[in-house]
Amino acid sequence: MQIVKTIDEVRKTVKAWKKEGLTVGLVPTMGYLHEGHKSLIERAVKENDRVVVSDFVNPTQFGPNEDFESYPRDINADAKLCESAGASIIFNPEADEMYDNALTFVDMNKITKVLCGKTRPIHFSGVCTVVSKLFNIVQPDRAYFGQKDAQQLCVIKKMVKDLNFDIEIVGCPIIRENDGLAKSSRNTYLNADERKAALCLSRSLEIGKKMIADGETDVKTIILAIKAEIGKEPLAKIDYVEMVDFNQLETLEKVQKPLLCAMAVYIGKTRLIDNFIME
Ligand code: PAF
């Protein structure tokens, strides 16, 4: 399995595959791959003849005070994981190769301004821009995204529809540690106490899920219970906990499907996200 650094080389490789009539899956990532990414790659390998994994810490989706510089990177470990999962190539460009003094950005209204978009105002413009560029470079038949970033998945689906990309977007389930913590490259920032404290995200979501299963329909009541559970954890500071419909991301008053219950919580300095979806 090759690590490819240039856009030209990816294009040539994919063109040759397409000439042979092969289908292509794309798994966009920022690297530091874990079991969650592996599950996306394995699914892509099952559903396509060839799989490209992009491995690029995208500067345009980080705000000025965010963790772009310190974001973990390990291309050699990533290459091993991709190989074992059956990927065909890793596309690992430098920022200049991707942006080269670019002046064009992709922006979206409404659904990028809520949930994570409130705290991270430029984030989704950076995501939409880099994902559009990857779609244009790789021209995949299918692209795979994790449901842990549920808002991102919603935004990408909308962008694909709005900009008429001929690509199927496949959302894949959250992969968790045995104790419930959603897998994330940012989990490596947590010290031992924070790692324990971080369980308040999945634990509180389970409380919300159970309330719905037991027949509670009032969203405010459920969110209060979720926040109360997180509030018991001294190292946790809530950014948001919200329940929205999983298409328009509009706030719900009563439980109604498809539903997304999403949260962002700071554990110490690390901002973690988690959610559950009911379709
Ligand atoms: O989910 C991510 O890792 C990133 O937001 C993505 C989709 C690879 C774009 O940089």
mmCIF file of C-alpha atoms and ligand atoms in Angstrom:
data_model
loop_
_atom_site.group_PDB
_atom_site.id
_atom_site.type_symbol
_atom_site.label_atom_id
_atom_site.label_comp_id
_atom_site.label_asym_id
_atom_site.label_seq_id
_atom_site.Cartn_x
_atom_site.Cartn_y
_atom_site.Cartn_z
ATOM 1 C CA MET A 1 0.000 0.000 0.000
ATOM 2 C CA GLN A 2 1.369 3.355 -1.125
ATOM 3 C CA ILE A 3 1.510 6.723 0.654
ATOM 4 C CA VAL A 4 0.752 9.312 -2.035
ATOM 5 C CA LYS A 5 1.676 12.980 -1.488
ATOM 6 C CA THR A 6 0.457 14.740 -4.643
ATOM 7 C CA ILE A 7 -2.925 15.432 -6.210
ATOM 8 C CA ASP A 8 -1.580 14.443 -9.643
ATOM 9 C CA GLU A 9 -0.541 11.021 -8.433
ATOM 10 C CA VAL A 10 -3.919 10.314 -6.789
ATOM 11 C CA ARG A 11 -5.713 11.414 -9.966
ATOM 12 C CA LYS A 12 -3.538 9.177 -12.172
ATOM 13 C CA THR A 13 -4.026 6.167 -9.885
ATOM 14 C CA VAL A 14 -7.810 6.610 -9.668
ATOM 15 C CA LYS A 15 -8.119 7.208 -13.435
ATOM 16 C CA ALA A 16 -6.323 3.901 -14.092
ATOM 17 C CA TRP A 17 -8.702 2.091 -11.695
ATOM 18 C CA LYS A 18 -11.730 3.642 -13.349
ATOM 19 C CA LYS A 19 -10.461 2.626 -16.811
ATOM 20 C CA GLU A 20 -10.568 -0.952 -15.542
ATOM 21 C CA GLY A 21 -14.170 -0.398 -14.419
ATOM 22 C CA LEU A 22 -13.312 -0.563 -10.689
ATOM 23 C CA THR A 23 -15.365 1.255 -8.031
ATOM 24 C CA VAL A 24 -13.661 3.622 -5.587
ATOM 25 C CA GLY A 25 -14.436 4.379 -1.941
ATOM 26 C CA LEU A 26 -13.009 7.385 -0.065
ATOM 27 C CA VAL A 27 -12.485 7.579 3.695
ATOM 28 C CA PRO A 28 -11.570 11.190 4.596
ATOM 29 C CA THR A 29 -9.605 11.416 7.866
ATOM 30 C CA MET A 30 -7.244 13.709 9.734
ATOM 31 C CA GLY A 31 -5.033 10.755 10.618
ATOM 32 C CA TYR A 32 -3.981 9.376 13.999
ATOM 33 C CA LEU A 33 -6.244 6.518 13.057
ATOM 34 C CA HIS A 34 -8.058 4.331 15.594
ATOM 35 C CA GLU A 35 -10.620 1.528 15.581
ATOM 36 C CA GLY A 36 -13.353 3.983 14.585
ATOM 37 C CA HIS A 37 -11.487 4.896 11.377
ATOM 38 C CA LYS A 38 -10.636 1.222 10.846
ATOM 39 C CA SER A 39 -14.338 0.333 10.844
ATOM 40 C CA LEU A 40 -14.957 2.979 8.137
ATOM 41 C CA ILE A 41 -12.081 1.655 6.014
ATOM 42 C CA GLU A 42 -13.230 -1.951 6.408
ATOM 43 C CA ARG A 43 -16.752 -1.024 5.375
ATOM 44 C CA ALA A 44 -15.376 0.883 2.363
ATOM 45 C CA VAL A 45 -13.218 -2.134 1.432
ATOM 46 C CA LYS A 46 -16.304 -4.388 1.545
ATOM 47 C CA GLU A 47 -18.339 -2.085 -0.683
ATOM 48 C CA ASN A 48 -15.732 -0.908 -3.242
ATOM 49 C CA ASP A 49 -12.975 -2.415 -5.412
ATOM 50 C CA ARG A 50 -10.401 0.173 -4.301
ATOM 51 C CA VAL A 51 -10.231 2.443 -1.227
ATOM 52 C CA VAL A 52 -8.433 5.774 -0.794
ATOM 53 C CA VAL A 53 -7.877 6.995 2.778
ATOM 54 C CA SER A 54 -7.060 10.695 2.961
ATOM 55 C CA ASP A 55 -4.846 11.572 5.926
ATOM 56 C CA PHE A 56 -4.645 15.351 6.222
ATOM 57 C CA VAL A 57 -4.891 17.598 9.290
ATOM 58 C CA ASN A 58 -6.879 20.303 7.582
ATOM 59 C CA PRO A 59 -5.804 23.765 8.826
ATOM 60 C CA THR A 60 -8.906 25.591 7.569
ATOM 61 C CA GLN A 61 -11.288 23.785 9.932
ATOM 62 C CA PHE A 62 -9.418 24.863 13.092
ATOM 63 C CA GLY A 63 -10.149 28.196 14.779
ATOM 64 C CA PRO A 64 -7.282 30.470 15.929
ATOM 65 C CA ASN A 65 -7.273 29.115 19.514
ATOM 66 C CA GLU A 66 -7.851 25.485 18.639
ATOM 67 C CA ASP A 67 -5.511 22.490 18.556
ATOM 68 C CA PHE A 68 -4.232 22.515 14.938
ATOM 69 C CA GLU A 69 -0.556 22.577 15.977
ATOM 70 C CA SER A 70 -0.886 19.949 18.698
ATOM 71 C CA TYR A 71 -3.306 17.660 16.819
ATOM 72 C CA PRO A 72 -1.685 14.186 17.013
ATOM 73 C CA ARG A 73 0.021 12.872 13.868
ATOM 74 C CA ASP A 74 1.614 9.478 13.108
ATOM 75 C CA ILE A 75 1.672 8.613 9.411
ATOM 76 C CA ASN A 76 3.652 5.378 9.908
ATOM 77 C CA ALA A 77 1.119 3.948 12.370
ATOM 78 C CA ASP A 78 -1.688 5.168 10.076
ATOM 79 C CA ALA A 79 -0.120 3.372 7.105
ATOM 80 C CA LYS A 80 -0.003 0.106 9.088
ATOM 81 C CA LEU A 81 -3.646 0.401 10.118
ATOM 82 C CA CYS A 82 -4.730 1.225 6.548
ATOM 83 C CA GLU A 83 -2.793 -1.727 5.182
ATOM 84 C CA SER A 84 -4.312 -4.134 7.712
ATOM 85 C CA ALA A 85 -7.802 -2.801 6.956
ATOM 86 C CA GLY A 86 -7.281 -3.363 3.215
ATOM 87 C CA ALA A 87 -7.024 0.238 1.916
ATOM 88 C CA SER A 88 -5.380 0.707 -1.497
ATOM 89 C CA ILE A 89 -3.608 4.056 -0.961
ATOM 90 C CA ILE A 90 -3.236 6.801 1.649
ATOM 91 C CA PHE A 91 -3.358 10.348 0.325
ATOM 92 C CA ASN A 92 -1.193 12.396 2.709
ATOM 93 C CA PRO A 93 -0.632 15.850 1.150
ATOM 94 C CA GLU A 94 1.098 18.894 2.626
ATOM 95 C CA ALA A 95 -1.100 21.944 3.264
ATOM 96 C CA ASP A 96 0.470 23.795 0.288
ATOM 97 C CA GLU A 97 -0.404 20.931 -2.045
ATOM 98 C CA MET A 98 -4.056 21.146 -0.938
ATOM 99 C CA TYR A 99 -4.464 24.916 -0.737
ATOM 100 C CA ASP A 100 -1.760 26.591 -2.889
ATOM 101 C CA ASN A 101 -2.945 30.157 -2.095
ATOM 102 C CA ALA A 102 -6.580 29.178 -2.630
ATOM 103 C CA LEU A 103 -9.191 31.953 -2.503
ATOM 104 C CA THR A 104 -12.273 29.782 -2.916
ATOM 105 C CA PHE A 105 -14.125 28.327 0.051
ATOM 106 C CA VAL A 106 -17.350 26.380 0.405
ATOM 107 C CA ASP A 107 -19.766 27.780 2.960
ATOM 108 C CA MET A 108 -23.188 26.705 4.148
ATOM 109 C CA ASN A 109 -25.904 28.486 6.080
ATOM 110 C CA LYS A 110 -28.225 27.435 8.868
ATOM 111 C CA ILE A 111 -27.183 23.883 9.799
ATOM 112 C CA THR A 112 -23.528 24.909 10.201
ATOM 113 C CA LYS A 113 -24.431 27.695 12.637
ATOM 114 C CA VAL A 114 -25.997 25.486 15.332
ATOM 115 C CA LEU A 115 -24.570 22.874 17.770
ATOM 116 C CA CYS A 116 -20.755 22.761 17.211
ATOM 117 C CA GLY A 117 -21.028 25.671 14.761
ATOM 118 C CA LYS A 118 -21.849 28.064 17.623
ATOM 119 C CA THR A 119 -18.512 27.467 19.371
ATOM 120 C CA ARG A 120 -16.558 26.741 16.159
ATOM 121 C CA PRO A 121 -17.809 29.375 13.691
ATOM 122 C CA ILE A 122 -15.366 28.629 10.827
ATOM 123 C CA HIS A 123 -15.155 24.877 11.348
ATOM 124 C CA PHE A 124 -17.741 23.661 8.850
ATOM 125 C CA SER A 125 -16.582 26.002 6.102
ATOM 126 C CA GLY A 126 -13.152 24.359 6.431
ATOM 127 C CA VAL A 127 -14.709 20.885 6.459
ATOM 128 C CA CYS A 128 -16.950 21.562 3.428
ATOM 129 C CA THR A 129 -14.024 23.071 1.522
ATOM 130 C CA VAL A 130 -11.566 20.250 2.133
ATOM 131 C CA VAL A 131 -14.179 17.526 1.586
ATOM 132 C CA SER A 132 -15.266 19.150 -1.720
ATOM 133 C CA LYS A 133 -11.624 19.265 -2.799
ATOM 134 C CA LEU A 134 -11.140 15.598 -1.846
ATOM 135 C CA PHE A 135 -14.317 14.675 -3.747
ATOM 136 C CA ASN A 136 -13.010 16.508 -6.833
ATOM 137 C CA ILE A 137 -9.536 14.978 -6.550
ATOM 138 C CA VAL A 138 -10.571 11.370 -5.868
ATOM 139 C CA GLN A 139 -13.992 11.327 -7.575
ATOM 140 C CA PRO A 140 -15.119 8.361 -5.458
ATOM 141 C CA ASP A 141 -18.319 6.386 -5.928
ATOM 142 C CA ARG A 142 -18.880 6.367 -2.156
ATOM 143 C CA ALA A 143 -17.482 8.305 0.806
ATOM 144 C CA TYR A 144 -17.573 7.147 4.427
ATOM 145 C CA PHE A 145 -18.082 9.304 7.538
ATOM 146 C CA GLY A 146 -18.557 8.381 11.206
ATOM 147 C CA GLN A 147 -21.752 9.210 13.060
ATOM 148 C CA LYS A 148 -19.717 10.465 16.009
ATOM 149 C CA ASP A 149 -19.511 13.714 14.042
ATOM 150 C CA ALA A 150 -23.251 13.603 13.402
ATOM 151 C CA GLN A 151 -23.518 17.284 12.479
ATOM 152 C CA GLN A 152 -20.636 16.889 10.018
ATOM 153 C CA LEU A 153 -22.431 13.926 8.431
ATOM 154 C CA CYS A 154 -25.608 15.999 8.076
ATOM 155 C CA VAL A 155 -23.656 18.939 6.613
ATOM 156 C CA ILE A 156 -21.801 16.733 4.094
ATOM 157 C CA LYS A 157 -25.046 15.061 2.956
ATOM 158 C CA LYS A 158 -26.621 18.482 2.408
ATOM 159 C CA MET A 159 -23.542 19.769 0.554
ATOM 160 C CA VAL A 160 -23.530 16.716 -1.730
ATOM 161 C CA LYS A 161 -27.188 17.322 -2.543
ATOM 162 C CA ASP A 162 -26.822 21.107 -2.975
ATOM 163 C CA LEU A 163 -23.669 20.920 -5.139
ATOM 164 C CA ASN A 164 -24.791 17.830 -7.110
ATOM 165 C CA PHE A 165 -21.806 15.650 -6.286
ATOM 166 C CA ASP A 166 -22.492 12.201 -7.756
ATOM 167 C CA ILE A 167 -21.265 10.422 -4.626
ATOM 168 C CA GLU A 168 -23.080 8.192 -2.143
ATOM 169 C CA ILE A 169 -22.459 9.286 1.447
ATOM 170 C CA VAL A 170 -22.338 6.392 3.894
ATOM 171 C CA GLY A 171 -22.743 7.114 7.628
ATOM 172 C CA CYS A 172 -21.161 4.509 9.929
ATOM 173 C CA PRO A 173 -21.905 3.789 13.618
ATOM 174 C CA ILE A 174 -19.876 5.202 16.529
ATOM 175 C CA ILE A 175 -17.162 2.835 17.766
ATOM 176 C CA ARG A 176 -16.681 2.929 21.550
ATOM 177 C CA GLU A 177 -14.108 1.753 24.080
ATOM 178 C CA ASN A 178 -15.326 -1.125 26.306
ATOM 179 C CA ASP A 179 -16.350 1.355 29.005
ATOM 180 C CA GLY A 180 -18.443 3.447 26.594
ATOM 181 C CA LEU A 181 -16.129 6.344 25.669
ATOM 182 C CA ALA A 182 -16.500 7.148 21.964
ATOM 183 C CA LYS A 183 -13.186 6.565 20.138
ATOM 184 C CA SER A 184 -11.533 9.828 19.148
ATOM 185 C CA SER A 185 -8.021 10.947 18.233
ATOM 186 C CA ARG A 186 -8.462 13.667 20.886
ATOM 187 C CA ASN A 187 -8.843 11.040 23.669
ATOM 188 C CA THR A 188 -5.023 10.946 23.714
ATOM 189 C CA TYR A 189 -5.073 14.445 25.279
ATOM 190 C CA LEU A 190 -6.770 13.073 28.438
ATOM 191 C CA ASN A 191 -4.773 12.250 31.586
ATOM 192 C CA ALA A 192 -5.921 9.341 33.802
ATOM 193 C CA ASP A 193 -8.401 11.423 35.863
ATOM 194 C CA GLU A 194 -9.803 13.108 32.762
ATOM 195 C CA ARG A 195 -10.137 9.748 30.996
ATOM 196 C CA LYS A 196 -12.386 8.563 33.874
ATOM 197 C CA ALA A 197 -14.302 11.836 33.915
ATOM 198 C CA ALA A 198 -14.919 11.595 30.150
ATOM 199 C CA LEU A 199 -17.274 8.677 30.766
ATOM 200 C CA CYS A 200 -19.911 11.201 31.855
ATOM 201 C CA LEU A 201 -20.668 11.827 28.162
ATOM 202 C CA SER A 202 -21.705 8.277 27.256
ATOM 203 C CA ARG A 203 -23.235 7.674 30.709
ATOM 204 C CA SER A 204 -25.491 10.731 30.451
ATOM 205 C CA LEU A 205 -26.511 9.815 26.891
ATOM 206 C CA GLU A 206 -27.562 6.380 28.148
ATOM 207 C CA ILE A 207 -29.773 8.127 30.728
ATOM 208 C CA GLY A 208 -31.399 10.167 27.956
ATOM 209 C CA LYS A 209 -31.920 7.077 25.794
ATOM 210 C CA LYS A 210 -33.513 5.193 28.679
ATOM 211 C CA MET A 211 -35.883 8.079 29.462
ATOM 212 C CA ILE A 212 -37.077 8.008 25.840
ATOM 213 C CA ALA A 213 -37.431 4.202 25.936
ATOM 214 C CA ASP A 214 -39.486 4.571 29.146
ATOM 215 C CA GLY A 215 -41.876 6.950 27.380
ATOM 216 C CA GLU A 216 -40.603 10.449 28.288
ATOM 217 C CA THR A 217 -41.376 12.802 25.400
ATOM 218 C CA ASP A 218 -40.493 16.221 26.835
ATOM 219 C CA VAL A 219 -37.096 17.252 25.436
ATOM 220 C CA LYS A 220 -36.390 19.836 28.177
ATOM 221 C CA THR A 221 -36.875 17.205 30.890
ATOM 222 C CA ILE A 222 -34.517 14.778 29.161
ATOM 223 C CA ILE A 223 -31.852 17.422 28.560
ATOM 224 C CA LEU A 224 -32.043 18.542 32.195
ATOM 225 C CA ALA A 225 -31.429 14.959 33.334
ATOM 226 C CA ILE A 226 -28.481 14.595 30.936
ATOM 227 C CA LYS A 227 -26.962 17.891 32.090
ATOM 228 C CA ALA A 228 -27.484 16.929 35.748
ATOM 229 C CA GLU A 229 -25.494 13.721 35.201
ATOM 230 C CA ILE A 230 -22.635 15.616 33.527
ATOM 231 C CA GLY A 231 -22.833 18.253 36.277
ATOM 232 C CA LYS A 232 -21.846 15.611 38.858
ATOM 233 C CA GLU A 233 -18.407 15.437 37.229
ATOM 234 C CA PRO A 234 -16.134 18.248 38.513
ATOM 235 C CA LEU A 235 -13.727 18.052 35.546
ATOM 236 C CA ALA A 236 -16.545 18.441 32.997
ATOM 237 C CA LYS A 237 -17.830 21.712 31.564
ATOM 238 C CA ILE A 238 -20.773 21.566 29.158
ATOM 239 C CA ASP A 239 -20.468 23.389 25.829
ATOM 240 C CA TYR A 240 -23.914 22.233 24.692
ATOM 241 C CA VAL A 241 -26.434 19.414 25.019
ATOM 242 C CA GLU A 242 -29.216 19.574 22.448
ATOM 243 C CA MET A 243 -31.894 17.446 20.866
ATOM 244 C CA VAL A 244 -32.620 18.308 17.234
ATOM 245 C CA ASP A 245 -34.225 16.664 14.239
ATOM 246 C CA PHE A 246 -31.575 14.757 12.309
ATOM 247 C CA ASN A 247 -32.248 16.429 8.945
ATOM 248 C CA GLN A 248 -32.621 20.162 9.513
ATOM 249 C CA LEU A 249 -30.898 20.206 12.937
ATOM 250 C CA GLU A 250 -33.816 22.261 14.301
ATOM 251 C CA THR A 251 -34.456 22.156 18.048
ATOM 252 C CA LEU A 252 -37.185 19.753 19.130
ATOM 253 C CA GLU A 253 -39.666 20.315 21.947
ATOM 254 C CA LYS A 254 -41.114 16.809 21.875
ATOM 255 C CA VAL A 255 -39.301 13.579 21.071
ATOM 256 C CA GLN A 256 -39.822 12.798 17.402
ATOM 257 C CA LYS A 257 -37.750 10.753 14.939
ATOM 258 C CA PRO A 258 -35.315 11.092 13.224
ATOM 259 C CA LEU A 259 -33.722 12.574 16.302
ATOM 260 C CA LEU A 260 -30.170 13.562 17.155
ATOM 261 C CA CYS A 261 -29.207 14.096 20.774
ATOM 262 C CA ALA A 262 -25.757 15.706 20.562
ATOM 263 C CA MET A 263 -23.338 17.130 23.082
ATOM 264 C CA ALA A 264 -19.951 18.792 23.346
ATOM 265 C CA VAL A 265 -18.297 18.759 26.762
ATOM 266 C CA TYR A 266 -14.911 20.039 27.865
ATOM 267 C CA ILE A 267 -13.019 17.573 30.026
ATOM 268 C CA GLY A 268 -10.246 19.771 31.352
ATOM 269 C CA LYS A 269 -9.073 21.544 28.185
ATOM 270 C CA THR A 270 -10.179 18.782 25.801
ATOM 271 C CA ARG A 271 -13.454 19.296 23.961
ATOM 272 C CA LEU A 272 -15.176 15.959 23.323
ATOM 273 C CA ILE A 273 -18.341 15.271 21.338
ATOM 274 C CA ASP A 274 -20.781 12.377 21.512
ATOM 275 C CA ASN A 275 -24.373 11.678 20.525
ATOM 276 C CA PHE A 276 -27.125 9.198 19.905
ATOM 277 C CA ILE A 277 -29.370 9.084 16.888
ATOM 278 C CA MET A 278 -32.875 7.611 16.714
ATOM 279 C CA GLU A 279 -34.061 7.121 13.135
HETATM 280 O O1 PAF B 1 -13.904 14.102 10.460
HETATM 281 C C1 PAF B 1 -12.753 14.458 10.160
HETATM 282 O O2 PAF B 1 -11.757 13.832 10.524
HETATM 283 C C2 PAF B 1 -12.561 15.721 9.324
HETATM 284 O O3 PAF B 1 -13.465 16.701 9.678
HETATM 285 C C3 PAF B 1 -12.601 15.453 7.805
HETATM 286 C C4 PAF B 1 -13.956 14.975 7.354
HETATM 287 C C5 PAF B 1 -11.539 14.419 7.444
HETATM 288 C C6 PAF B 1 -12.279 16.740 7.042
HETATM 289 O O4 PAF B 1 -11.023 17.227 7.367
#
